[in-house]
Coordinates of C-alpha atoms and ligand atoms in Angstrom, one line a residue:
M1 CA 22.0 39.9 -11.9
R2 CA 23.5 40.2 -8.5
R3 CA 20.3 41.1 -6.9
Y4 CA 18.8 37.8 -7.9
L5 CA 21.7 35.9 -6.5
L6 CA 20.6 35.7 -2.9
P7 CA 17.0 34.6 -3.6
V8 CA 18.3 32.0 -6.1
L9 CA 20.7 30.7 -3.6
V10 CA 18.0 30.6 -0.9
I11 CA 15.6 28.6 -3.2
A12 CA 18.4 26.3 -4.3
G13 CA 19.3 25.7 -0.7
I14 CA 15.7 24.9 0.2
L15 CA 15.4 22.5 -2.7
L16 CA 18.6 20.7 -1.9
S17 CA 17.8 20.4 1.8
V18 CA 14.6 18.4 1.0
P19 CA 15.7 14.8 0.7
A20 CA 14.0 14.2 -2.6
T21 CA 14.5 10.5 -2.4
A22 CA 13.6 9.8 1.2
N23 CA 10.0 9.0 0.4
E24 CA 10.9 6.8 -2.4
I25 CA 12.5 4.1 -0.3
A26 CA 10.6 1.0 0.6
I27 CA 11.5 -0.1 4.1
A28 CA 10.5 -3.5 5.3
P29 CA 8.3 -3.5 8.3
Q30 CA 9.7 -5.4 11.3
V31 CA 6.7 -7.8 11.7
D32 CA 6.8 -11.5 12.4
A33 CA 4.9 -13.1 9.5
S34 CA 5.6 -16.7 10.6
R35 CA 2.2 -17.1 12.3
L36 CA 0.6 -16.7 8.8
P37 CA 0.5 -19.7 6.5
Q38 CA 3.6 -19.4 4.4
L39 CA 3.1 -18.9 0.7
G40 CA 6.5 -19.4 -0.9
T41 CA 8.3 -17.0 -3.2
S42 CA 6.1 -16.7 -6.2
W43 CA 3.2 -14.4 -5.8
L44 CA -0.3 -15.8 -5.8
A45 CA -2.9 -14.2 -8.1
A46 CA -5.4 -13.7 -5.3
N47 CA -5.5 -13.1 -1.5
P48 CA -5.2 -16.6 0.0
Y49 CA -6.1 -15.5 3.6
R50 CA -9.5 -14.1 2.9
H51 CA -11.1 -17.6 3.2
Q52 CA -8.3 -19.5 4.8
A53 CA -6.1 -18.2 7.7
P54 CA -7.7 -17.2 11.0
A55 CA -8.8 -13.8 9.6
S56 CA -8.4 -11.9 12.9
E57 CA -4.8 -13.0 13.1
A58 CA -4.0 -11.9 9.6
V59 CA -5.8 -8.6 10.2
A60 CA -3.7 -7.9 13.4
I61 CA -0.5 -8.7 11.7
G62 CA -1.5 -6.6 8.7
R63 CA -2.3 -3.7 10.9
D64 CA 1.2 -3.7 12.3
A65 CA 2.8 -4.0 8.9
Y66 CA 0.5 -1.3 7.4
N67 CA 1.3 1.2 10.2
Q68 CA 5.1 0.6 9.8
A69 CA 5.2 0.5 6.0
C70 CA 2.3 2.3 4.4
A71 CA 0.8 4.7 7.0
R72 CA 3.3 7.5 6.4
C73 CA 1.7 8.0 2.9
H74 CA -1.7 6.3 3.1
G75 CA -2.7 7.6 6.5
A76 CA -2.5 6.1 10.1
D77 CA -4.4 2.9 10.7
A78 CA -6.0 3.2 7.2
S79 CA -8.6 5.4 8.7
T80 CA -8.3 8.8 7.0
N81 CA -8.8 10.2 3.5
A82 CA -6.7 13.2 4.3
A83 CA -3.3 11.5 3.7
P84 CA -1.1 12.4 0.7
A85 CA -1.7 9.0 -1.0
P86 CA -5.0 7.5 -1.9
D87 CA -7.3 6.1 0.8
L88 CA -6.9 2.4 0.3
R89 CA -10.3 1.6 1.9
N90 CA -11.8 2.7 -1.4
L91 CA -10.1 -0.1 -3.3
D92 CA -12.8 -2.7 -2.7
R93 CA -15.7 -0.4 -2.6
G94 CA -17.0 -1.5 -6.0
C95 CA -16.9 -5.2 -5.1
R96 CA -18.6 -4.7 -1.7
R97 CA -21.6 -3.3 -3.5
I98 CA -22.1 -6.5 -5.6
A99 CA -24.7 -8.8 -4.2
D100 CA -24.2 -11.8 -6.6
A101 CA -21.7 -14.1 -4.9
E102 CA -20.0 -15.3 -8.1
L103 CA -19.7 -11.8 -9.6
K104 CA -18.4 -10.5 -6.2
A105 CA -15.7 -13.2 -6.2
W106 CA -14.6 -12.2 -9.8
C107 CA -14.5 -8.6 -8.7
Q108 CA -12.4 -9.5 -5.7
R109 CA -10.0 -11.5 -7.7
D110 CA -9.4 -8.5 -10.1
N111 CA -9.0 -6.3 -7.1
D112 CA -6.5 -8.6 -5.5
A113 CA -4.5 -8.7 -8.7
Y114 CA -4.5 -4.9 -8.9
F115 CA -3.5 -4.6 -5.3
A116 CA -0.6 -7.1 -5.7
K117 CA 0.6 -5.4 -8.9
S118 CA 0.5 -1.9 -7.3
V119 CA 2.4 -3.1 -4.3
R120 CA 5.0 -5.2 -6.2
N121 CA 5.8 -2.6 -8.9
G122 CA 5.1 0.6 -6.9
K123 CA 3.7 3.6 -8.8
I124 CA 6.3 5.1 -11.1
I125 CA 4.7 7.6 -13.4
L126 CA 6.8 9.4 -16.1
G127 CA 9.9 8.5 -14.2
V128 CA 8.6 10.0 -10.9
T129 CA 8.3 7.5 -8.0
H130 CA 4.9 8.2 -6.4
M131 CA 5.2 4.9 -4.5
P132 CA 8.4 2.7 -4.3
P133 CA 8.2 -0.9 -5.5
W134 CA 7.8 -3.3 -2.6
E135 CA 8.9 -6.4 -4.5
N136 CA 11.7 -8.2 -2.5
V137 CA 11.1 -5.8 0.4
L138 CA 7.7 -6.7 1.6
K139 CA 6.9 -10.4 2.0
Q140 CA 3.8 -11.4 0.2
E141 CA 2.4 -12.8 3.4
L142 CA 2.5 -9.3 4.9
A143 CA 1.1 -7.7 1.7
W144 CA -2.0 -9.9 1.7
A145 CA -2.4 -9.4 5.5
I146 CA -2.2 -5.6 4.9
Q147 CA -4.9 -5.9 2.3
L148 CA -7.2 -7.8 4.8
F149 CA -6.5 -5.2 7.4
V150 CA -7.4 -2.3 5.1
E151 CA -10.7 -4.1 4.1
S152 CA -11.5 -4.6 7.8
R153 CA -11.3 -0.9 8.3
V154 CA -14.0 -0.4 5.7
A155 CA -16.2 -2.9 7.4
A156 CA -15.7 -1.2 10.8
K157 CA -16.8 2.3 9.5
Ligands
HEC1 C1 6.1 7.0 -0.2 C2 4.7 7.0 0.0 C3 4.0 5.7 -0.1 C4 4.2 4.6 0.7 C5 5.2 4.4 1.8 C6 3.2 3.6 0.2 N1 2.5 4.2 -0.8 FE1 1.0 3.2 -1.9 N2 0.8 4.8 -3.1 C7 1.4 6.0 -2.9 C8 0.9 7.0 -3.9 C9 1.3 8.4 -4.0 C10 0.0 6.3 -4.6 C11 -0.8 6.8 -5.8 C12 0.0 6.7 -7.0 C13 -0.7 7.2 -8.2 O1 -1.5 6.5 -8.8 O2 -0.4 8.4 -8.6 C14 -0.1 4.9 -4.1 C15 -0.9 3.9 -4.6 C16 -1.1 2.7 -4.0 C17 -2.1 1.7 -4.4 C18 -3.0 1.9 -5.6 C19 -4.2 2.7 -5.1 C20 -5.3 3.1 -6.1 O3 -6.3 3.7 -5.6 O4 -5.1 2.8 -7.2 C21 -2.0 0.6 -3.6 C22 -2.8 -0.6 -3.6 C23 -1.0 1.0 -2.6 N3 -0.5 2.2 -2.9 C24 -0.6 0.2 -1.6 C25 0.4 0.5 -0.6 C26 0.8 -0.4 0.4 C27 0.2 -1.7 0.7 C28 1.8 0.2 1.1 C29 2.6 -0.3 2.2 C30 3.3 -1.6 2.1 C31 2.1 1.5 0.4 N4 1.2 1.6 -0.6 C32 3.1 2.4 0.8 C33 2.4 6.3 -2.0 C34 2.9 5.4 -1.0

């Protein structure tokens, strides 16, 4: 038994020294969202900035917020598929392929709803936090701006 003691202690030490919860904390990005049209506290069903706000401003603000809040898991500047978490540029891939404008709009609305739900609730699977919930941490203005930024990265590819 004693000869197992040292390896067991070493392994336990390694496990304990990894801050298991560090990744699970959602930290609000320090980004001024006041230049975006304000949306109030209840979340909208679809991205209001896609056809409304000056898109370039929303994309620039979204980029800042993304790099502060999301990049550590989803990859810097939303421009890699080698990050630990899914490449968010793939999210609207299906909708982009649709030519029919009406169908495309439906697809996009579904996509927006899924994006907002994922961001608000996080991804907690069998009790394990893969992504922390962002509800009450990330303003919805910033969340929608982040989505536009991610979509703009696809277009630039
Ligand atoms: C601590 C790491 C981490 C951070 C930080 C993080 N995510 Fe995630 N996110 C994940 C992981 C891991 C998944 C995949 C979870 C799964 O389905 O197993 C995910 C999934 C998602 C999904 C669903 C993707 C899909 O293909 O289904 C969206 C949308 C998303 N994240 C958006 C964001 C946004 C926006 C931010 C920044 C505000 C963010 N995430 C920050 C880890 C993170």
